[in-house]
Coordinates of C-alpha atoms and ligand atoms in Angstrom, one line a residue:
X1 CA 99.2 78.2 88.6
X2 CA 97.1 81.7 88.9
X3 CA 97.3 83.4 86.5
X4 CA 94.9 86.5 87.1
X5 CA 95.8 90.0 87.4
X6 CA 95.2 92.0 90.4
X7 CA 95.2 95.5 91.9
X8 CA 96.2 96.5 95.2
X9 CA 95.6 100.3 96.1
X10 CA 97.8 102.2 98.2
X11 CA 97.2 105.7 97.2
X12 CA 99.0 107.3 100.4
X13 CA 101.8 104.5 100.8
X14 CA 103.9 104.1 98.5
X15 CA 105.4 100.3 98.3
X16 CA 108.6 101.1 96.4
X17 CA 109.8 103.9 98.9
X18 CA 112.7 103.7 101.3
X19 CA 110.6 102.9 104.6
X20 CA 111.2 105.6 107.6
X21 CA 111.1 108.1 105.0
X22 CA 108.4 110.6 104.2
X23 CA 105.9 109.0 107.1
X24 CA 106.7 105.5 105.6
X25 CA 105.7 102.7 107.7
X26 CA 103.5 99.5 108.6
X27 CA 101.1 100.2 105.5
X28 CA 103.6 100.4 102.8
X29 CA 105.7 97.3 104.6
X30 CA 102.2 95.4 104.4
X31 CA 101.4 96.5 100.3
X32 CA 104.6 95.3 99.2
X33 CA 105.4 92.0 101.0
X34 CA 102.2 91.1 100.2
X35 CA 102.3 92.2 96.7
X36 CA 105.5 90.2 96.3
X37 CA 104.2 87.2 98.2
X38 CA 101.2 87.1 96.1
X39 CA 103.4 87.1 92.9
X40 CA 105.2 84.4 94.1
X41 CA 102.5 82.3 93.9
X42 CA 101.6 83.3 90.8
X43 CA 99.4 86.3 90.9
X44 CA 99.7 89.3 88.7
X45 CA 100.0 91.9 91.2
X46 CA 99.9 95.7 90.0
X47 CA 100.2 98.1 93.1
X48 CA 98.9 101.6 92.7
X49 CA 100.2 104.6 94.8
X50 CA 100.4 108.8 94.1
X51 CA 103.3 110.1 92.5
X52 CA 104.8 111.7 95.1
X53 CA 108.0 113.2 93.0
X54 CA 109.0 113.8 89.4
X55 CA 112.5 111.8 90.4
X56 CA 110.3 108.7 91.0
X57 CA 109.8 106.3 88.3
X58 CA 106.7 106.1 87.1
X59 CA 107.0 102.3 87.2
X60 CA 109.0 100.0 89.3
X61 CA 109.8 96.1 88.2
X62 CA 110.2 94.7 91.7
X63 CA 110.2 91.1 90.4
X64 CA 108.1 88.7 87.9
X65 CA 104.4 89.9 87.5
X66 CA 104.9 92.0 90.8
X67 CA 104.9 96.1 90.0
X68 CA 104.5 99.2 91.3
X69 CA 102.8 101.8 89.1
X70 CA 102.9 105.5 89.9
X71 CA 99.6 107.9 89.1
X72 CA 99.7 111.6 88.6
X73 CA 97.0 112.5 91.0
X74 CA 98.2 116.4 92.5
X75 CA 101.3 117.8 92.9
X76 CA 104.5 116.1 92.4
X77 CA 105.5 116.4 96.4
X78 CA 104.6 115.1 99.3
X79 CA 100.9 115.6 100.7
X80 CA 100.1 115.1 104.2
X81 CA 97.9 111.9 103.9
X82 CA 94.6 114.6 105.2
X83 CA 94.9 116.5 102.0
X84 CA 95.2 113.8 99.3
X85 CA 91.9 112.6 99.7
X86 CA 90.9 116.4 97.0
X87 CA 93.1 114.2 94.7
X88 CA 91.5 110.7 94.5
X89 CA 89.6 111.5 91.7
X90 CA 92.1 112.4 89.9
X91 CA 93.6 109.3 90.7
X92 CA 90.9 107.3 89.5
X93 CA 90.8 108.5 86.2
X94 CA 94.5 107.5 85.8
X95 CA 93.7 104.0 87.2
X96 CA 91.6 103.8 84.3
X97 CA 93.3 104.8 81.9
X98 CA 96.1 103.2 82.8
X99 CA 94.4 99.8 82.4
X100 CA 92.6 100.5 79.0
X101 CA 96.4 101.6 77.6
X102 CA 97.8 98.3 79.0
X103 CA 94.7 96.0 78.3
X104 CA 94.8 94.5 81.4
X105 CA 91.4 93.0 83.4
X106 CA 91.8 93.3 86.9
X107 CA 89.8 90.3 88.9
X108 CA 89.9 92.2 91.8
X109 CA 91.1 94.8 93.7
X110 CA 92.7 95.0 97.4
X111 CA 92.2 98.8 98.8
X112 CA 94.5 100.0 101.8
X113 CA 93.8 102.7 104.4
X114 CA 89.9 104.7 104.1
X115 CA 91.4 107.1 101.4
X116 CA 91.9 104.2 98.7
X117 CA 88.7 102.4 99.8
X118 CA 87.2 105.5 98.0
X119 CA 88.9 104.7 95.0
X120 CA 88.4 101.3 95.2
X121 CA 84.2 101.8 95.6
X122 CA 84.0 104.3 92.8
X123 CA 86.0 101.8 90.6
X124 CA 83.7 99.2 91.8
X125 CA 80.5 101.5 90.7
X126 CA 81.8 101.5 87.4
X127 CA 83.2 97.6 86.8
X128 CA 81.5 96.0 89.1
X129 CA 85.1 94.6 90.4
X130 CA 85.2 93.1 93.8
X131 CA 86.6 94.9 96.3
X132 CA 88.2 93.6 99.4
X133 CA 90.4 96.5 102.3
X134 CA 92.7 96.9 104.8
X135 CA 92.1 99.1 107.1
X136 CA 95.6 100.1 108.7
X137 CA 94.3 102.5 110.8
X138 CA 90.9 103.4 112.1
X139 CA 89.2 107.6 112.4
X140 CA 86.8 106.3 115.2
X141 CA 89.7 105.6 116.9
X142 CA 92.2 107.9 115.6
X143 CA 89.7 110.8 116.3
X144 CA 89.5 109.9 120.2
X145 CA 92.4 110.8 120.7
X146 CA 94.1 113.7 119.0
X147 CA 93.4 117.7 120.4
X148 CA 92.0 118.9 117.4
X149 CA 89.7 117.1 114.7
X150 CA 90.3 117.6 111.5
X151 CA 87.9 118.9 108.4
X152 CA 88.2 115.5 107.0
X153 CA 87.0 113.4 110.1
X154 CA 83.2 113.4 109.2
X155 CA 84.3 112.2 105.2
X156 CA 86.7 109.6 106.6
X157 CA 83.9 108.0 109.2
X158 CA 81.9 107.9 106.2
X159 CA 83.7 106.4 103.7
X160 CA 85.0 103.7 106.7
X161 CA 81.5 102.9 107.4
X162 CA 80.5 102.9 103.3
X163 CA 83.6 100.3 102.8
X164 CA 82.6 98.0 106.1
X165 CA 79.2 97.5 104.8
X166 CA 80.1 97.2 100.9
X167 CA 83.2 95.8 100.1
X168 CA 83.2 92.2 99.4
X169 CA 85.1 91.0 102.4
X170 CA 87.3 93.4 104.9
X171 CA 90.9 91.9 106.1
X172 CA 91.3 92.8 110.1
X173 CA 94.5 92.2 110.8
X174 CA 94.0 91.4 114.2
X175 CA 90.7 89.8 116.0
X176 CA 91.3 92.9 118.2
X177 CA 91.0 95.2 115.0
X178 CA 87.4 93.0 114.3
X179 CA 86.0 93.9 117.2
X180 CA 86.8 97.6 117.0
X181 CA 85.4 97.3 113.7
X182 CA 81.7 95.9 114.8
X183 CA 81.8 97.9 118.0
X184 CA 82.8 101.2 116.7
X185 CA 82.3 101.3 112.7
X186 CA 78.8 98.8 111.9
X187 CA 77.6 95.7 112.5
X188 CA 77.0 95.1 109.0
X189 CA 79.6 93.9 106.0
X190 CA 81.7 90.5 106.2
X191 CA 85.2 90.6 108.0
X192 CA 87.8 88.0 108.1
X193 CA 90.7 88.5 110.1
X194 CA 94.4 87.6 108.0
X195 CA 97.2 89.1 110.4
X196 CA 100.0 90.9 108.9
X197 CA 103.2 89.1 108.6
X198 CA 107.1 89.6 108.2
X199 CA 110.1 88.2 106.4
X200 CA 111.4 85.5 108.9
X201 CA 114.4 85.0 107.1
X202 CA 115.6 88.3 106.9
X203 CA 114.4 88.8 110.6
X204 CA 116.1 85.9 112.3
X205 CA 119.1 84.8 110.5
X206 CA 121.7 86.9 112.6
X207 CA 123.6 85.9 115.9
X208 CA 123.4 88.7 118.4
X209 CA 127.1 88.8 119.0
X210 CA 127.9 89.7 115.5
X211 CA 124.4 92.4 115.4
X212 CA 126.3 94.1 118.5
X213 CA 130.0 93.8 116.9
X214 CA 128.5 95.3 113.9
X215 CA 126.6 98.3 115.5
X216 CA 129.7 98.7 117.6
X217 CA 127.7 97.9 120.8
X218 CA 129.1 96.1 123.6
X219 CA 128.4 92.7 124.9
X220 CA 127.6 94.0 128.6
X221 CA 125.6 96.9 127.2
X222 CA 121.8 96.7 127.8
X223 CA 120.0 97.9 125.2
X224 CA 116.1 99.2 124.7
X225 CA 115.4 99.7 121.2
X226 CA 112.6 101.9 119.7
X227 CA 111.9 101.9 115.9
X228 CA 109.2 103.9 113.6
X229 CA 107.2 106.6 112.7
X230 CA 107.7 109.8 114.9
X231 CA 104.1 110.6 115.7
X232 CA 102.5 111.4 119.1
X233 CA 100.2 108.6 119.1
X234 CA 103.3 106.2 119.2
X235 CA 104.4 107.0 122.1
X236 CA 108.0 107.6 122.4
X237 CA 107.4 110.0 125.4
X238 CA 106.5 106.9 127.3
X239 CA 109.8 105.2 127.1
X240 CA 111.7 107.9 127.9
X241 CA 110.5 108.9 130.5
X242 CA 110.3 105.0 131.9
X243 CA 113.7 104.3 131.2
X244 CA 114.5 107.2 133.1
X245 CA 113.2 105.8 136.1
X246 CA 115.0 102.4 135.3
X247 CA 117.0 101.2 138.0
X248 CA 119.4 100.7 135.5
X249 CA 120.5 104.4 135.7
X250 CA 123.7 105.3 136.2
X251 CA 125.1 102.0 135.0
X252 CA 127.2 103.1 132.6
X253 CA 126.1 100.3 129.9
X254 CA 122.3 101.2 129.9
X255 CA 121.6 102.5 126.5
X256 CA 118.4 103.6 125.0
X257 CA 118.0 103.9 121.0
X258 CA 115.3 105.3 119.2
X259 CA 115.1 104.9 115.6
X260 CA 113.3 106.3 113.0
X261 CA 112.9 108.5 109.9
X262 CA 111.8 112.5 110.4
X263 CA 112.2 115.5 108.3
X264 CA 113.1 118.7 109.9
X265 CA 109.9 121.5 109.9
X266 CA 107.1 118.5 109.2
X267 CA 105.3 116.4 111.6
X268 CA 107.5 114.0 112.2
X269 CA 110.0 116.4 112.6
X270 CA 108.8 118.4 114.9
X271 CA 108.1 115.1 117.5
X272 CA 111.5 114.6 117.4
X273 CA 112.4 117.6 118.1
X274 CA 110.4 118.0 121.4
X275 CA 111.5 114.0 122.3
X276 CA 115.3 115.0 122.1
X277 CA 114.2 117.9 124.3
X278 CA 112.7 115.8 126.9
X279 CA 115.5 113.5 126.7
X280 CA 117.8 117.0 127.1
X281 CA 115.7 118.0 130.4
X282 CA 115.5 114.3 131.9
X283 CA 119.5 114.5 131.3
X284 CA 119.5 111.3 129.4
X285 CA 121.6 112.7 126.1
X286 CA 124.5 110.6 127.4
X287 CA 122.9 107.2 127.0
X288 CA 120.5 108.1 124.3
X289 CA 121.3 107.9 120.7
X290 CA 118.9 108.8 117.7
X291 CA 120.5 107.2 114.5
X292 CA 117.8 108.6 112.2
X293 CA 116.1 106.1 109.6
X294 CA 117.6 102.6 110.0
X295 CA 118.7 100.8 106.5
X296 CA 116.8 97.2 105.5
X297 CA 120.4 96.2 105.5
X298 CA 121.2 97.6 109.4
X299 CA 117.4 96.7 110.9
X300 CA 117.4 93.3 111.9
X301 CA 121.1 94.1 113.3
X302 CA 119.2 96.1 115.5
X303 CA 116.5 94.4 116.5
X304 CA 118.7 91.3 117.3
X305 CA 121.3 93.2 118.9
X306 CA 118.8 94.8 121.5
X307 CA 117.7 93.3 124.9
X308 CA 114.3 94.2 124.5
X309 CA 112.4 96.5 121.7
X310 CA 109.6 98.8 123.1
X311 CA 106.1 99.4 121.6
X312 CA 104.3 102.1 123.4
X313 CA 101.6 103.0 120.7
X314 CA 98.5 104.5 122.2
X315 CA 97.0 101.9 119.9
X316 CA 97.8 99.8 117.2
X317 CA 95.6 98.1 115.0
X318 CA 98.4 95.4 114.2
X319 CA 101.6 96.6 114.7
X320 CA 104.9 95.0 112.6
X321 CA 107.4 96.1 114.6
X322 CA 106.5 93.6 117.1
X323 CA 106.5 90.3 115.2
X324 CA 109.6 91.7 113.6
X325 CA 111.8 91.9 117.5
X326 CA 110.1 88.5 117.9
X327 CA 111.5 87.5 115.0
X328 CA 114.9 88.0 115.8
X329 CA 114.5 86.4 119.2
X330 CA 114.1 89.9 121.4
X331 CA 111.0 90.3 124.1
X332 CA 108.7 92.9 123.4
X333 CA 107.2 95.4 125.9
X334 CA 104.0 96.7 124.3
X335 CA 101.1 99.4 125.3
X336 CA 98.4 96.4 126.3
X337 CA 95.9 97.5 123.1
X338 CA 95.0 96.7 119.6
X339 CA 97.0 94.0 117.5
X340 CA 99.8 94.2 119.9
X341 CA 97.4 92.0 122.5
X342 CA 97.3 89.8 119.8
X343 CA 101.4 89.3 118.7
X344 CA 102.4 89.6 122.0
X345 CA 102.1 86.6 124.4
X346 CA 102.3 88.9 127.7
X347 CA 104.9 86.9 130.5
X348 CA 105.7 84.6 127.7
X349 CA 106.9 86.6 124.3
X350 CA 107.3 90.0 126.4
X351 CA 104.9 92.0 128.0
X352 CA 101.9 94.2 128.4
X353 CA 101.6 97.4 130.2
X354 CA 99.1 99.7 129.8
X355 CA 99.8 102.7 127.3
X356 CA 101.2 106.1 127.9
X357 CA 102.1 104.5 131.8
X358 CA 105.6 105.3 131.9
X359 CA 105.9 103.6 135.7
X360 CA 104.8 100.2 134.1
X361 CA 106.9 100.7 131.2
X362 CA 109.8 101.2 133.6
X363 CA 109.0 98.3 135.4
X364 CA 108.6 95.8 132.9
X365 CA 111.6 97.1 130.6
X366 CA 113.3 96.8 134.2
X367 CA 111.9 93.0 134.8
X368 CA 113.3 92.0 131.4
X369 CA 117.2 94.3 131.7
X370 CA 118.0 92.6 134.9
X371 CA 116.8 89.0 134.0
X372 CA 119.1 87.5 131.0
X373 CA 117.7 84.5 131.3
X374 CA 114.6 84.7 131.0
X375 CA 114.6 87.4 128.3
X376 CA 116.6 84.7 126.3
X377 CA 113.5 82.6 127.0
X378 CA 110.7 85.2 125.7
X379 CA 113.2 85.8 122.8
X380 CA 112.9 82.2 121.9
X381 CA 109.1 82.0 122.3
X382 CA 108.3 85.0 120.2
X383 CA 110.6 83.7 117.4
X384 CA 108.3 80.4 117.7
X385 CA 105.4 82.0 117.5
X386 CA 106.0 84.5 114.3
X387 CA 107.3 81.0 112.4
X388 CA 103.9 79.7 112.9
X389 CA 101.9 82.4 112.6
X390 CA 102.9 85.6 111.0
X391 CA 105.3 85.0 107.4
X392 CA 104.1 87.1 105.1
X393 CA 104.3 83.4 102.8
X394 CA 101.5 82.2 105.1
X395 CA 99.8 85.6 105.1
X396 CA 99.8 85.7 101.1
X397 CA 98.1 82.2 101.0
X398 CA 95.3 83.3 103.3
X399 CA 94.5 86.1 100.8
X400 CA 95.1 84.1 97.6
X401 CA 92.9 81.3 98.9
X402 CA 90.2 84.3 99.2
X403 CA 90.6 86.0 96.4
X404 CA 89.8 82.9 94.6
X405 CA 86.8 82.5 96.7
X406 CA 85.8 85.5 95.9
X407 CA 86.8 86.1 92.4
X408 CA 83.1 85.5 90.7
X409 CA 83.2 81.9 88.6
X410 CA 82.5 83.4 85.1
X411 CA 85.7 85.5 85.2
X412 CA 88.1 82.2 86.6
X413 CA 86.4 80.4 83.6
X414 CA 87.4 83.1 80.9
X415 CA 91.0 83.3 82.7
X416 CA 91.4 79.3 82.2
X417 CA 90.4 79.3 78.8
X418 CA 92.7 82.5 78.2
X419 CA 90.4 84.9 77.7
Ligands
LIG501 N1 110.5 101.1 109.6 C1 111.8 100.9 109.1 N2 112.7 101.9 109.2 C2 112.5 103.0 109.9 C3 111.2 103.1 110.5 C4 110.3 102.2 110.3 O1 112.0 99.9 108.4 O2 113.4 103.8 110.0 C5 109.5 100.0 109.4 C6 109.4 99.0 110.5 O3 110.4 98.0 110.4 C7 108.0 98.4 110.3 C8 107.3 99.6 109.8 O4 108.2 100.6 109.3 O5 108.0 97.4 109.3 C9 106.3 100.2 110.8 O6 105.2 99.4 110.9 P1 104.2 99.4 112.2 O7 103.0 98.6 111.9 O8 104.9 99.0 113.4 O9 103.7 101.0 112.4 P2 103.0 102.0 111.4 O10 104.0 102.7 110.6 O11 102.0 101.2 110.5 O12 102.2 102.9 112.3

């Protein structure tokens, strides 16, 4: 049995929130369920994120040697993930402290998105600790893409670039990811790719008669299902405007939902606002329902209960909500980029189309609507495929096998003889 203690960083994403609140998503999903998976197996697994309230506790039990632990590092409230990075120094010092007060030696520590890489190389400066990251999301990317740049962009490439060619080993989540990585960020550092995973007996376990009886949903209705973040780069635009094109429209049991966590006046806000307003214009309020954030309890209802779920990202570096429809046995129609060429077997688990097309997306949301049949058989494929390759079980003995590799021999020694 393992017995060492570990750190995973999360200084943005918090891993005991609700998630599809306060821009929760894929990153705080991935901390957890790998936190939890890794103290299954016997890992001490601390996971540090910023206080983000003075209602949060400052620690959370989530189960045997699994916790996450709060830092004061800024205000008490939410901070847009561009302005925290003034903070991480801050953070640091708590980190330290934190683990002279409880006397713990981490082996290693497991950083996640750029801002915590910081943390995670300054550590390193000071412990000589071996580092290994997630990425999540990528600025050389991220930064093609958005109207205006922001102050941080230079600082961000830098650190991303400073992690790739430092840390001890880098965790793509996709081979896709990998090769943005050497083509984009440096050809130096070592990378192994370890996908993301998801719960496949959470996702999975329901009958899609009993998902629709309890949503209220009807057996003939024919359901396109969005769920996550409301951000620009995600899409949502695209959908709606290719379901409005369906040829589907006007049949009274076409129905399109789209899910997701926002808070009135912020970002995420604000892109709701302006997608109900397209939704107004294209005159598709009658057939399109937004139920806000979707409970852990009601999700995989969803999921199973739709005919197909839609991922439209502009790109992806992974992507959960895929494997998690394929999971429950629903095709996926996916912007044709990032991880999401990687989870999703186009003509086989669902489809590709390439992002922000909304004819395409029409198309093949249309190709899937109007062919049962078949979208029972892409269903079954993709929940073959996420058994095999993407449990967050199978994920967490990927890592564990190389943490161990790279946990250095003199510290497993002094762990076995108790030290
Ligand atoms: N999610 C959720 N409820 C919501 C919105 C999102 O549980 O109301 C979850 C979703 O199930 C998935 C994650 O948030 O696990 C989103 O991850 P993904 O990798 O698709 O996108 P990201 O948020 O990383 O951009």
């Amino acid at each position: 049995m393992i017995r060492q203690h570990i750190a995973l960083i999360s200084v943005h994403g918090d891993p005991a929130i609700e998630i599809g609140k306060e821009e929760a998503g894929g990153q705080n999903v991935y901390v957890r369920n790998v936190g939890e998976a890794l103290a299954r197996i016997g890992w001490h697994v601390d996971m540090f994120t910023r206080k983000a309230s003075p209602d949060d506790p400052t620690i959370v039990e989530h189960q045997p040697r699994c916790r996450t632990i709060r830092l004061k590092a800024g205000p008490e409230e939410f901070v847009p993930r561009d302005r925290i990075f003034g903070y991480t120094g801050e953070f640091l010092d708590n980190l330290i402290k934190f683990q002279e007060t409880e006397g713990i030696r981490y082996s290693l520590v497991h950083t996640n998105y750029w801002i915590s890489s910081w943390v995670g190389m300054e550590w390193k400066k000071r412990t000589s600790i071996p580092q290994l990251h997630t990425y999540h999301s990528l600025g050389a990317i991220k930064y093609k893409s958005v109207e205006a740049i922001p102050m941080i962009a230079n600082t961000r490439l830098d650190i991303e670039k400073t992690v790739l060619e430092t840390a001890e080993r880098i965790i793509a989540t996709s081979p896709q990811e990998k090769e943005h990585l050497r083509s984009l960020v440096s050809t130096k550092g070592n990378i192994d790719i370890i996908p993301c995973g998801t719960d496949i007996h959470r996702f999975g376990s329901m009958n899609r008669c009993k998902a629709r009886e309890l949503l209220g949903l009807k057996p003939e209705d024919k359901i396109v299902f969005y769920i996550g973040r409301f951000d620009k780069r995600k899409g949502i635009e695209t959908i709606v405007r290719g379901v409005a094109r369906s040829v589907l429209r006007g049949n009274p049991h076409l129905k399109l939902i789209i899910g997701g966590g926002s808070r009135p006046g912020q970002s995420d806000g604000i892109e709701r606002e302006r997608i109900e307003g397209i939704v107004a214009e294209l005159g598709m309020t009658d057939f399109t329902t937004f139920p806000g954030r979707i409970s852990d309890e009601l999700l995989p209802a969803y999921y199973t209960a739709a005919d197909v779920c839609v991922v439209p990202s502009h790109y992806e570096p992974f992507g959960l909500v895929a494997i998690e429809a394929m999971a429950c046995g629903t095709p996926v129609v996916a912007s044709d980029v990032g991880g999401l060429q990687f989870t999703v077997v186009s003509e086989e688990t669902g489809l590709l189309t390439p992002p922000k097309d909304e004819v395409a997306f029409g198309q093949a949301i249309d190709r899937i609507l109007t062919n049962p049949e078949w979208r029972n058989k892409l269903g079954e494929a993709g929940r073959r495929i996420v058994e095999s390759k993407f449990s967050w079980d199978g994920v967490a003995y990927q890592l564990s096998d190389l943490y161990t590799a790279l946990i250095p021999k003199r510290e497993k020694v002094l762990m076995e003889v108790g030290g």
